Coordinates of C-alpha atoms in Angstrom, one line a residue:
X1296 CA 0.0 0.0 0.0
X1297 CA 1.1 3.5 -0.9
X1298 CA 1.6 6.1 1.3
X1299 CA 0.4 9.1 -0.2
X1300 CA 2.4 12.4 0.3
X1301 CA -0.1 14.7 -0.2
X1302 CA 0.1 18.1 0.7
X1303 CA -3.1 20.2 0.9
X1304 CA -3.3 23.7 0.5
X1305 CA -6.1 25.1 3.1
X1306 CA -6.1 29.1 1.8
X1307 CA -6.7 27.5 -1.9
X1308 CA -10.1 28.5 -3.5
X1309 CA -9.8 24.9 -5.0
X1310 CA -12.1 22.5 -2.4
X1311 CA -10.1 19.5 0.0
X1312 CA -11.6 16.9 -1.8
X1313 CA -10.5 18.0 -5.3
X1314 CA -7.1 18.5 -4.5
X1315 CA -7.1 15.1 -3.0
X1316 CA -8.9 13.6 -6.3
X1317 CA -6.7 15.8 -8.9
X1318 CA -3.3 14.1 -6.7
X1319 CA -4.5 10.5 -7.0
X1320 CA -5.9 11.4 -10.5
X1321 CA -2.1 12.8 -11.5
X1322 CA -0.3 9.8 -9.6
X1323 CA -2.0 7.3 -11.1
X1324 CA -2.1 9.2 -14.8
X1325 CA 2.1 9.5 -14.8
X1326 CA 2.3 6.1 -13.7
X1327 CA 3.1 6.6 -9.5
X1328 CA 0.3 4.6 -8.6
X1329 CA 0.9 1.3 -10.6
X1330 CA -2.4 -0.8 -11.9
X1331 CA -3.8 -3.1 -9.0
X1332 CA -2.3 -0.6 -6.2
X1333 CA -4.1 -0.7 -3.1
X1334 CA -4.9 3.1 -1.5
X1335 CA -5.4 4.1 1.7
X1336 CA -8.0 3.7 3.5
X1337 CA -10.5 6.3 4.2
X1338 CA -10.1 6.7 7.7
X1339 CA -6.3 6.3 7.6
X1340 CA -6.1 9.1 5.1
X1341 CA -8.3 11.1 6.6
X1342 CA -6.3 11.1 10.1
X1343 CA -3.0 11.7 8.0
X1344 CA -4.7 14.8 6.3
X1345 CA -6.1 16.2 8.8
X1346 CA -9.2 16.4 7.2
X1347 CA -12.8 14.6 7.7
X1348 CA -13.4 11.0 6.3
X1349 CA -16.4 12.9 4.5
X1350 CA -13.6 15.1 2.6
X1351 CA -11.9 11.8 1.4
X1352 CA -14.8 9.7 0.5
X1353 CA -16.0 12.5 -2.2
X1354 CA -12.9 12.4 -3.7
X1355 CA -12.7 8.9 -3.7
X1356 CA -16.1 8.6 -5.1
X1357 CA -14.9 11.0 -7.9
X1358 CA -12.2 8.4 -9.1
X1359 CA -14.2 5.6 -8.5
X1360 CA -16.9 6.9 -10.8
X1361 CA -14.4 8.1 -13.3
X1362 CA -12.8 5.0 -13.8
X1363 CA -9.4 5.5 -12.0
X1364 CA -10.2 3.1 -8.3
X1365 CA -12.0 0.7 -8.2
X1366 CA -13.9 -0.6 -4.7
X1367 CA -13.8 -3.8 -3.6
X1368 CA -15.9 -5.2 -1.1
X1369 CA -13.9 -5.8 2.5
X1370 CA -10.7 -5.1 1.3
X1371 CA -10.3 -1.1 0.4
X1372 CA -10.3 0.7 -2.8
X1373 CA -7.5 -0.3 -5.6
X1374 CA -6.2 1.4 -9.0
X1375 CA -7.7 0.7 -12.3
X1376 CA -6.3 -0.3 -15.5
X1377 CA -6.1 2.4 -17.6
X1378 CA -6.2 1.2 -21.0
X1379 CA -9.5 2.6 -22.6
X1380 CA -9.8 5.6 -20.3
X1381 CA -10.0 9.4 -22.0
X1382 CA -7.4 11.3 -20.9
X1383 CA -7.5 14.8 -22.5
X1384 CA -4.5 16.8 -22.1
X1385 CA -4.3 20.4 -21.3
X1386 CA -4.5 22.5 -25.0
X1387 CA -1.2 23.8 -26.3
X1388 CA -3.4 25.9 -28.9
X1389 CA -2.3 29.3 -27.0
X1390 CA 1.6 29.0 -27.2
X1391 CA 1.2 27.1 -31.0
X1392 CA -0.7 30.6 -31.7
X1393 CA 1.6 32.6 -30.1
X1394 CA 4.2 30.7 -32.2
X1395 CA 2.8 31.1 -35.5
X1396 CA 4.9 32.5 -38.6
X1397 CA 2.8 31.2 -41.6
X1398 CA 0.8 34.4 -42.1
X1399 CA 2.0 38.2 -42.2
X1400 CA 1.4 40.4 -39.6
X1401 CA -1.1 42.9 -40.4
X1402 CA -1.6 46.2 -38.5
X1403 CA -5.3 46.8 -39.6
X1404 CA -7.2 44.2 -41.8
X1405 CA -10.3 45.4 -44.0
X1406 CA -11.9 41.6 -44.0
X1407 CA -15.1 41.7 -46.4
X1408 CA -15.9 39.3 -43.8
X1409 CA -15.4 40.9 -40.6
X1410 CA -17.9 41.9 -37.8
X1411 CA -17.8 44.3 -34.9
X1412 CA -17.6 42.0 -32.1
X1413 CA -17.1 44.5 -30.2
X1414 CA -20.5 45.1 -29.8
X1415 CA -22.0 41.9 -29.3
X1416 CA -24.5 42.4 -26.9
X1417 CA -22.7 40.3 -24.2
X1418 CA -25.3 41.3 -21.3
X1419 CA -28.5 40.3 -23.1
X1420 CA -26.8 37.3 -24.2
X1421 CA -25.8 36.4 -20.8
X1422 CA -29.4 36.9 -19.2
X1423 CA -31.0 35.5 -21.5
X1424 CA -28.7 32.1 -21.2
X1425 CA -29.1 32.2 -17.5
X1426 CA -33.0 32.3 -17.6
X1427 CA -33.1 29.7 -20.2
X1428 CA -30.7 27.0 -18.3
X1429 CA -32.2 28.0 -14.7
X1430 CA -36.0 26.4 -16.3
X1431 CA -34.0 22.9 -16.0
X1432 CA -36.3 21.7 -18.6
X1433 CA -35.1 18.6 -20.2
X1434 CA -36.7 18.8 -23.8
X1435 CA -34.0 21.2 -24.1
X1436 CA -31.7 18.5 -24.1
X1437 CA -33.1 16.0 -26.2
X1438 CA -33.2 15.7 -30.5
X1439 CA -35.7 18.3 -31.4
X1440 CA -37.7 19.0 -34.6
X1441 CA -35.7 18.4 -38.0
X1442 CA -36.7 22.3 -39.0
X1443 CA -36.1 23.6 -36.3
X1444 CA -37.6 24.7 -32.6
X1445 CA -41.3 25.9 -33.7
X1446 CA -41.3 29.2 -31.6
X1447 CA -38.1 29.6 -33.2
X1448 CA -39.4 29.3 -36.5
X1449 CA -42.9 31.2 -35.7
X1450 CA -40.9 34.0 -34.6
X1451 CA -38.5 34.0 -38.0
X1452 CA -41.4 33.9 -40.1
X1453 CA -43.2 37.0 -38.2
X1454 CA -39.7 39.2 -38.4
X1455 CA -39.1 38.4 -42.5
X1456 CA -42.6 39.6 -43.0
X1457 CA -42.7 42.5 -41.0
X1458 CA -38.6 43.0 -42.2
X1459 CA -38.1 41.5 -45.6
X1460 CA -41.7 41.5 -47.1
X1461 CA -41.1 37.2 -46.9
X1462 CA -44.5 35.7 -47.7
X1463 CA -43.3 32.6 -44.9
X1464 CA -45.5 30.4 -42.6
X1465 CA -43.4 28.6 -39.9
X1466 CA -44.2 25.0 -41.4
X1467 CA -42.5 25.8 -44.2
X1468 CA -39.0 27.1 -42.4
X1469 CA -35.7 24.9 -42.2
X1470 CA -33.0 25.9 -39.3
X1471 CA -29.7 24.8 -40.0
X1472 CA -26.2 25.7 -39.1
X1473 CA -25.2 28.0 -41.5
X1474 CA -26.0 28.9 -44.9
X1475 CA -23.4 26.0 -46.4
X1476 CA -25.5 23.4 -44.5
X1477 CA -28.9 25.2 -46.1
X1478 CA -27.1 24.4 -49.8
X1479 CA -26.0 20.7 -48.4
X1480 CA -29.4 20.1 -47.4
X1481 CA -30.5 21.3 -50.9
X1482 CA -28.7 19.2 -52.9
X1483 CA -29.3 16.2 -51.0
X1484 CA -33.2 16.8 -51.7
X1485 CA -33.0 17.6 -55.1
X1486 CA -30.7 14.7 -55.7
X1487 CA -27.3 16.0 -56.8
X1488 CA -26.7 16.8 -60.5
X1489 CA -28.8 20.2 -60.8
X1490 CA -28.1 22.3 -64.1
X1491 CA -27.4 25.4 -61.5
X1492 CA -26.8 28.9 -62.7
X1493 CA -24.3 31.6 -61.3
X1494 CA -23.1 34.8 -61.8
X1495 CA -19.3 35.6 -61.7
X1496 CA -18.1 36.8 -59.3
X1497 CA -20.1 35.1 -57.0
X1498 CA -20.0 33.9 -53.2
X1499 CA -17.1 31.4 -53.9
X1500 CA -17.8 28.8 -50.9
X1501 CA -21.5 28.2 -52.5
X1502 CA -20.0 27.8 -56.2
X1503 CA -17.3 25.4 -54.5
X1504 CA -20.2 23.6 -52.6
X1505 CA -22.0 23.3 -55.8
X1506 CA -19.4 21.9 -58.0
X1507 CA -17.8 19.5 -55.5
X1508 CA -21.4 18.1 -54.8
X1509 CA -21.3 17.2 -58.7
X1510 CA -24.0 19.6 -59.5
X1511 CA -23.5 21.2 -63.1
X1512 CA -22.6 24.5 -63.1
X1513 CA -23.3 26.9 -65.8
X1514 CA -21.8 30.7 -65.4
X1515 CA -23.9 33.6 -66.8
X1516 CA -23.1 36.6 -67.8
X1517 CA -24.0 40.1 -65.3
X1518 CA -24.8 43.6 -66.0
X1519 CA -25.3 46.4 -64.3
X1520 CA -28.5 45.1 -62.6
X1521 CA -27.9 41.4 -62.3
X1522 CA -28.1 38.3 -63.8
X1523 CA -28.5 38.7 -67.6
X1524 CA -32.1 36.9 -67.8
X1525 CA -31.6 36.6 -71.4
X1526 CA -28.6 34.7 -71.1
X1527 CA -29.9 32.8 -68.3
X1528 CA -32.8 31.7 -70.4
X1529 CA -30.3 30.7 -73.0
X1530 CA -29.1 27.6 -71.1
X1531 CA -30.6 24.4 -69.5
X1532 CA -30.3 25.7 -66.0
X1533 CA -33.0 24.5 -63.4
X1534 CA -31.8 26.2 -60.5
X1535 CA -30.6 30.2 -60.3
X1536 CA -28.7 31.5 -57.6
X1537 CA -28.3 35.0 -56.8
X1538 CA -28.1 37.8 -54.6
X1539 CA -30.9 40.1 -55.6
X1540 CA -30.6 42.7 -52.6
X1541 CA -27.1 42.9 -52.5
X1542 CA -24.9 40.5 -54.6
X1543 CA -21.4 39.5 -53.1
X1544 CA -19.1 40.9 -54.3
X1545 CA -20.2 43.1 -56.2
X1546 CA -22.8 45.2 -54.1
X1547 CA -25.1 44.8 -57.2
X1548 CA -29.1 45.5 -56.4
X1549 CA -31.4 44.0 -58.8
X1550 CA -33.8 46.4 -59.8
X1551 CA -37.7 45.4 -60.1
X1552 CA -37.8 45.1 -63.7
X1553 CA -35.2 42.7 -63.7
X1554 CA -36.4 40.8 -60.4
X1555 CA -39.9 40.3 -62.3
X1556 CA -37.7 38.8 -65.2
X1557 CA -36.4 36.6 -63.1
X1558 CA -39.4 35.5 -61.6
X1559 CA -41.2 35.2 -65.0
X1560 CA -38.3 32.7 -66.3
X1561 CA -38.5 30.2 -63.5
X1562 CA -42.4 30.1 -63.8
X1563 CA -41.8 28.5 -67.2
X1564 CA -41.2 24.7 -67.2
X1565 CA -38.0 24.4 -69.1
X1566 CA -38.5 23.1 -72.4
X1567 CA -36.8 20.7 -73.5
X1568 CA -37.7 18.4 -70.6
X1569 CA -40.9 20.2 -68.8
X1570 CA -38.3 20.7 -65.3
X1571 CA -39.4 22.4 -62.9
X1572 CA -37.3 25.8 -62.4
X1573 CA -36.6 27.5 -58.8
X1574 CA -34.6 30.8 -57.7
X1575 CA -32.3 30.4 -54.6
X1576 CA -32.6 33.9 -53.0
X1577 CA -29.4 34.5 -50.6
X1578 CA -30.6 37.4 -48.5
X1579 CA -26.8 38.4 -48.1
X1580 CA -25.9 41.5 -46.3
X1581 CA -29.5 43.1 -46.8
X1582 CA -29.8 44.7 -43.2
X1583 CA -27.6 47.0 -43.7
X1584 CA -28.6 49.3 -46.4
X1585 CA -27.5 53.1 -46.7
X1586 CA -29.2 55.2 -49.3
X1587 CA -33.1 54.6 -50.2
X1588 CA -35.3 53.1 -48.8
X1589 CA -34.8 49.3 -47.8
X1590 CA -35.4 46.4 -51.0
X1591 CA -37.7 43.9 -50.2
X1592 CA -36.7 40.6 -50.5
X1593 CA -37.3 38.9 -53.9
X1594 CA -39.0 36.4 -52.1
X1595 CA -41.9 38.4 -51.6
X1596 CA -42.7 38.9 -55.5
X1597 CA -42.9 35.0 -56.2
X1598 CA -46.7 34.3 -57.1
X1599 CA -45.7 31.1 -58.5
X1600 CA -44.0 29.5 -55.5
X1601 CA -40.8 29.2 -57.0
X1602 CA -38.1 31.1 -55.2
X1603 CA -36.2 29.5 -51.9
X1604 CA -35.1 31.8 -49.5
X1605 CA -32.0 31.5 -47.3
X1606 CA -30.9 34.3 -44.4
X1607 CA -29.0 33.9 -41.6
X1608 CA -27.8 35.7 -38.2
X1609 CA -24.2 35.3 -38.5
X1610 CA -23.6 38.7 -40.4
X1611 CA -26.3 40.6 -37.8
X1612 CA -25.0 39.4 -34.5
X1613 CA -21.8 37.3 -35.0
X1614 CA -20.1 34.7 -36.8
X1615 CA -20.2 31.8 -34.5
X1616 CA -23.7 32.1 -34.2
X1617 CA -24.2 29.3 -36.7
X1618 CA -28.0 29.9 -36.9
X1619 CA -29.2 30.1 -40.8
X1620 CA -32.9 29.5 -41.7
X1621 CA -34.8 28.7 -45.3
X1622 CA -38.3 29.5 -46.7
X1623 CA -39.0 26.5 -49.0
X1624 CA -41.7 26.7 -51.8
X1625 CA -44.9 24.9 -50.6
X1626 CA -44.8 22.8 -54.0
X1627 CA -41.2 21.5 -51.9
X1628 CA -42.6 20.8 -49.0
X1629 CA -43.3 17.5 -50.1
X1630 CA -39.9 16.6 -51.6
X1631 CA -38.3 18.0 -48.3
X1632 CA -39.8 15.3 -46.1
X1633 CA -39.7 12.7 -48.4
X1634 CA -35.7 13.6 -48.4
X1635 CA -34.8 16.4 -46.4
X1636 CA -36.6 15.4 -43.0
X1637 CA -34.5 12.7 -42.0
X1638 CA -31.7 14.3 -41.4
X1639 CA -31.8 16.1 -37.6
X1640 CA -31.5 19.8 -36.9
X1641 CA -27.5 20.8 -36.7
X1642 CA -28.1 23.8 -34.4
X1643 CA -28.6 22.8 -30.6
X1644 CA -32.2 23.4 -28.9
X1645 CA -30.7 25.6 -26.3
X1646 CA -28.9 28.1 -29.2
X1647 CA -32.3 28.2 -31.0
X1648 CA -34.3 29.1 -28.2
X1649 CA -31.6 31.9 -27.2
X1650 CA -32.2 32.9 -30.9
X1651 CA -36.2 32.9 -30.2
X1652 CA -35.6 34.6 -27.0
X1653 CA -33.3 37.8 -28.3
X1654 CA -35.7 38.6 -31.0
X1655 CA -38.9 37.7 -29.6
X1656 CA -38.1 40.6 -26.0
X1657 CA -36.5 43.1 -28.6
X1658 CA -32.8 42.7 -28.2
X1659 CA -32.3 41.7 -32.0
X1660 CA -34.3 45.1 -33.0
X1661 CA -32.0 47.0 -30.8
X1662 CA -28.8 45.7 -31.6
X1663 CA -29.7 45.7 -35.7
X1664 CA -30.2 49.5 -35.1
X1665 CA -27.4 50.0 -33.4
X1666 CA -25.3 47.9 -35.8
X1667 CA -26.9 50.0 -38.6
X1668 CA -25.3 53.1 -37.2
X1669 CA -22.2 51.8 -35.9
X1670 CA -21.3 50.4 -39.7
X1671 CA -23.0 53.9 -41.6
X1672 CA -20.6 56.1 -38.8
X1673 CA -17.5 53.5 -40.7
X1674 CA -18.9 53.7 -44.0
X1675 CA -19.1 57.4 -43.9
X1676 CA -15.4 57.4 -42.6
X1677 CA -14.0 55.5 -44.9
X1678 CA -15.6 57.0 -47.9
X1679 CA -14.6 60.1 -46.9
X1680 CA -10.9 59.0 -46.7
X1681 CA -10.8 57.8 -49.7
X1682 CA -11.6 61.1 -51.5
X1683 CA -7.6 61.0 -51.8
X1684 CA -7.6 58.2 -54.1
X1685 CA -10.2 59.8 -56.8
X1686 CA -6.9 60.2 -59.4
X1687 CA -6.5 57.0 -59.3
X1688 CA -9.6 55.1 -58.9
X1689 CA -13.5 55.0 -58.5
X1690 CA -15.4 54.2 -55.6
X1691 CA -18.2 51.5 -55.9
X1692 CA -20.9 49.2 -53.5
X1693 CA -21.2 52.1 -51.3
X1694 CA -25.0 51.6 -50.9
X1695 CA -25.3 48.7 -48.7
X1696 CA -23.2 46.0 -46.7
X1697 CA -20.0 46.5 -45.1
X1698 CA -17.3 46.7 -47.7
X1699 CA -16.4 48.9 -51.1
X1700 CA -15.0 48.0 -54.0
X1701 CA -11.8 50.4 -55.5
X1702 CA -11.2 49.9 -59.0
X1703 CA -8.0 51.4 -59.9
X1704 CA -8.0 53.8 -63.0
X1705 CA -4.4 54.2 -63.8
X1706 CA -1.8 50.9 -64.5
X1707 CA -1.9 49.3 -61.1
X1708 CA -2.9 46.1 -61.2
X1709 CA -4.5 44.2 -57.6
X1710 CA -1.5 42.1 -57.0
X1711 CA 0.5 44.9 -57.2
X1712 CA -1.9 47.0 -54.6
X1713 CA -2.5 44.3 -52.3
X1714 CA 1.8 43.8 -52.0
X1715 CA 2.1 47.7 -51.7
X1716 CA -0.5 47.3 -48.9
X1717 CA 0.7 44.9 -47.2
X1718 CA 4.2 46.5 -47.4
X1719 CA 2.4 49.2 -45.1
X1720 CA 0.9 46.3 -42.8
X1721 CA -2.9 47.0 -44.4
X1722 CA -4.6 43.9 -45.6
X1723 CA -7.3 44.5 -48.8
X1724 CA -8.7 42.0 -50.6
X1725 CA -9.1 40.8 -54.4
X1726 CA -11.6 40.8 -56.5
X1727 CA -10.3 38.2 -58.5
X1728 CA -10.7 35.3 -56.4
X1729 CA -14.3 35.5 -56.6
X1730 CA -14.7 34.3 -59.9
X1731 CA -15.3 31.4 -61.1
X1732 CA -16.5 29.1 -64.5
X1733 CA -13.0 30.5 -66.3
X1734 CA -9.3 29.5 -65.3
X1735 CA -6.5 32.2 -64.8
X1736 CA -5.0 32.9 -67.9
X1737 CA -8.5 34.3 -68.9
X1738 CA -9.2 36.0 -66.0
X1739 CA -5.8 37.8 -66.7
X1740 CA -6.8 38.4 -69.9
X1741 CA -10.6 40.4 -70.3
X1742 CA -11.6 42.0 -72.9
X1743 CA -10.6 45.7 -73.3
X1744 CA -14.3 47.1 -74.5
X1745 CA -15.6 45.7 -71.2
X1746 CA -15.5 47.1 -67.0
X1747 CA -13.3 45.9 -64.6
X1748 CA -15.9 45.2 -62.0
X1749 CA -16.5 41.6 -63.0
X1750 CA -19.5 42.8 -65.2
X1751 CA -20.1 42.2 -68.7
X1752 CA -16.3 40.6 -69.4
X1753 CA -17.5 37.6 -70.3
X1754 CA -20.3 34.6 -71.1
X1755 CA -19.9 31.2 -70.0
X1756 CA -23.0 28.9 -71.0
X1757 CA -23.0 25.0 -70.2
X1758 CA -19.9 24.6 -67.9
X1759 CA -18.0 26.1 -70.7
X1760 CA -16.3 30.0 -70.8
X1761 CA -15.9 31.5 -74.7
X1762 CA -12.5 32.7 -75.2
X1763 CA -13.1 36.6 -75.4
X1764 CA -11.8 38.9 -78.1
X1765 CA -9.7 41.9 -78.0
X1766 CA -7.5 41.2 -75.4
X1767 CA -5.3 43.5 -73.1
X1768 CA -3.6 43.3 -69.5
X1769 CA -3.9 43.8 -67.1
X1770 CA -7.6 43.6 -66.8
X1771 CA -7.6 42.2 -62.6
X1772 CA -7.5 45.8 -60.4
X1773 CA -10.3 46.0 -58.1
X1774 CA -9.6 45.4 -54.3
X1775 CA -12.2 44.9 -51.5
X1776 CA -12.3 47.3 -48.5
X1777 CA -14.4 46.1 -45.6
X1778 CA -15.0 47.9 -42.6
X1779 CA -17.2 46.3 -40.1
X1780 CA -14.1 44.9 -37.3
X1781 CA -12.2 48.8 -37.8
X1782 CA -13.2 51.4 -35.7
X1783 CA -13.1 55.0 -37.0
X1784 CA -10.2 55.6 -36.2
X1785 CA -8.5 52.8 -37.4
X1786 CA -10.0 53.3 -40.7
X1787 CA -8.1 56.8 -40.6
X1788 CA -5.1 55.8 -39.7
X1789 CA -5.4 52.4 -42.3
X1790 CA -6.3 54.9 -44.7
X1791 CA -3.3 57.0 -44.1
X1792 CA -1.0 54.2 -44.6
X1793 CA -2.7 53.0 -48.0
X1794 CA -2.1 56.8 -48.9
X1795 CA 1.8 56.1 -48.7
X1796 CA 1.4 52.9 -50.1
X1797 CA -0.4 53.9 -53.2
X1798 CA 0.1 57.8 -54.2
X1799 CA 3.6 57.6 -53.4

């Protein structure tokens, strides 16, 4: 029998019994306290301690219900085997951060992507979770509805209407995690294969989805409003994605007359085979919205029950709030749980009632307006800093979302601003990357009669891209400026430093 050497630490905010158990839990871990070791007894290690037998029997209990002792009967309490046991070891994730040299270090970073957690509404959030884990209501805890908690879904349906104009009853709402899981969930329904129709640029993770689900792409040309309908019409698409309040990258907003044209081509059965045709509508971005009045979602148009409508919370109130929602077609419904309906809701019961919760007592309203002028006080900034730049290039998507586009007027290409940039520790972003349907030699290579915006450069029908005319290079030289996760000032000063970077 081993003698244990413990020494206890009585001023320590860490309770007697635990820094007994953690001890014995440590020994036996490094190998001290050998498989088929006999402990002390209670009582004897009790006296040694100091300490009640009460103290020693809950830490005992501890490591006998975590697999470490064992108790047997009349003869005392002896060390497990081991093998088969979980034994997590303490993270080194904060020292292999704090070791990392495989990415530059930027002094301010204008992510497209970026939020300003800064203002998360930690207080509501935190009462909120409190009241909801104080009901100790078990249903929280077990597999809930495949679409989704019903208030949760009641309550999304009453803000797109009110919001978004979103003709949606809560029967016909899906809650997944995340947009991506929204497309997954799609394509598993229809089937894979879908003839699906893009625009370039476009929002590269659902392209990517698409294509590596084996779904046939075909890329269609874009004007100044959108999606060219008359080229869309022109292929064998079934399926047309787009971003009709605010397309990504681009900052495109579909006007009426094109949204109608839209909505007029996927009410025709396609005809060569008599498919059906639907719209997916990704609501990107579409709460924030600077000049006129706000667009109503295509969504609420669609007399024909074609369009599906995806939104989602991440870009509102933060990123790791993986809570997305769809607004399938009632002719769907069916399809969805013949395929759709087996598979269980990916966002927990608890995070959907939180979500039900900070809209349905007002704390989404509030923090949406206060987002709203947080990002219009940064958008303001940032537009006015870049008066500088007007010599050398024009100023574009300033009407909604959180980023801009500058397309450089004189010889500088976007490789060339995004190394000058970085030189000056500011990180902007490319356009280029965005695009998709064509393979780099012709995105280096646009034709010369066309913009430099992504627009009109090009038509790719049925998977395959025409080699375009007229050539010249460079044609690649508009960076992205985001400006949700810089403050004011940060903008100014990241501003100043682009100033050196580029004018100099």
């Amino acid at each position: 029998m081993n003698d244990l050497a413990i020494s206890l630490d009585v001023h320590s905010t860490t309770p007697l019994y635990e820094q007994i158990y953690n001890y014995i839990k440590n020994e036996i871990q490094s190998g001290g306290l050998p498989c088929k070791e006999r402990l002390p007894s209670s009582r004897k290690l009790s006296d040694y301690l100091q300490v009640s037998r009460t103290t020693v029997n809950m830490a005992y209990d501890q490591l006998v219900s975590e697999g470490y002792i064992e108790s047997v009967p009349h003869r005392g309490y002896f060390v497990c085997d081991l093998e088969g046991l979980v034994h997590i070891k303490p993270s080194a994730a904060p020292m292999l951060q704090k070791d990392r040299r495989d990415t530059p270090a930027f002094i301010y970073d204008f992510s497209p992507h970026g939020v300003d957690l800064n203002s998360f509404p930690h207080n509501a959030w935190r009462k909120l979770s409190k009241n909801l884990l104080m009901e100790e209501d078990h249903y929280l805890f077990r597999l809930g509805d495949p679409q989704g908690e019903p208030e949760l879904r009641s309550t999304i349906a009453g803000y797109l209407h009110q919001a978004r104009g979103v003709n949606a009853s809560p029967e016909r709402i899906v809650v997944g995690a995340g947009n991506d899981f929204l497309l997954l969930l799609l394509c598993s329904m229809f089937g894979g294969g879908m003839k699906i129709a893009m625009e370039s640029p476009t929002y590269r993770k659902a392209y990517d989805l698409f294509h590596n689900l084996s779904n046939d792409v075909r890329i269609v040309k874009m004007d100044e409003s959108g999606m060219r309908v008359d080229q869309l019409a022109a292929t064998d698409a079934q399926i047309a994605y787009v971003m009709p309040s605010h397309q990504y990258p681009l900052g495109t907003v579909m006007p009426v007359k094109r949204r109608m044209q839209l909505l007029q081509w996927a009410a025709a059965s396609n005809d060569a085979d008599g498919e059906e045709r639907y719209i997916i509508e990704d609501d990107y971005d579409s709460e924030f919205r600077y000049k006129g009045k706000p667009i109503p979602a295509l969504q609420g148009y669609d007399h024909d029950d074609r369009v599906i409508y995806i939104g989602t919370f991440s870009k509102s109130i933060a990123p790791s709030i993986r809570v997305s929602y769809m607004v399938l077609p009632e002719r769907l419904m069916g399809l969805y749980k013949s395929r759709g309906q087996n598979i269980s809701s990916t966002v927990s019961r608890v995070d959907q009632m939180l979500i039900a919760g900070f809209l349905n007592e007002g704390y989404y309203e509030r923090h949406l307006n206060k987002m709203r002028a947080v990002y219009r006080s940064r958008h303001d900034a940032l537009l006015a800093e870049l008066k500088a730049f007007r010599k050398i290039c024009r100023v574009r998507g300033e009407n909604a979302g959180v980023h801009l586009l500058l397309t450089f007027t004189n010889d500088m290409t976007e490789e060339e601003a995004i190394r000058r940039a970085a030189a000056q520790g500011v990180r902007v972003y490319e356009l280029s990357t965005y695009f998709v349907g064509i393979n780099q030699a012709q995105k280096e290579t646009l034709p010369s009669d066309q913009s430099v915006d992504g627009t009109e450069k090009y038509l790719c029908t049925d998977g395959r891209c025409e080699q375009p005319t007229d050539m010249k290079q460079p044609a690649q030289q508009t960076v992205l400026l985001g400006y949700a996760n810089l403050s004011e000032q940060e903008i100014q000063e990241a501003c100043s430093r682009l100033r050196k970077a580029w004018l100099t």
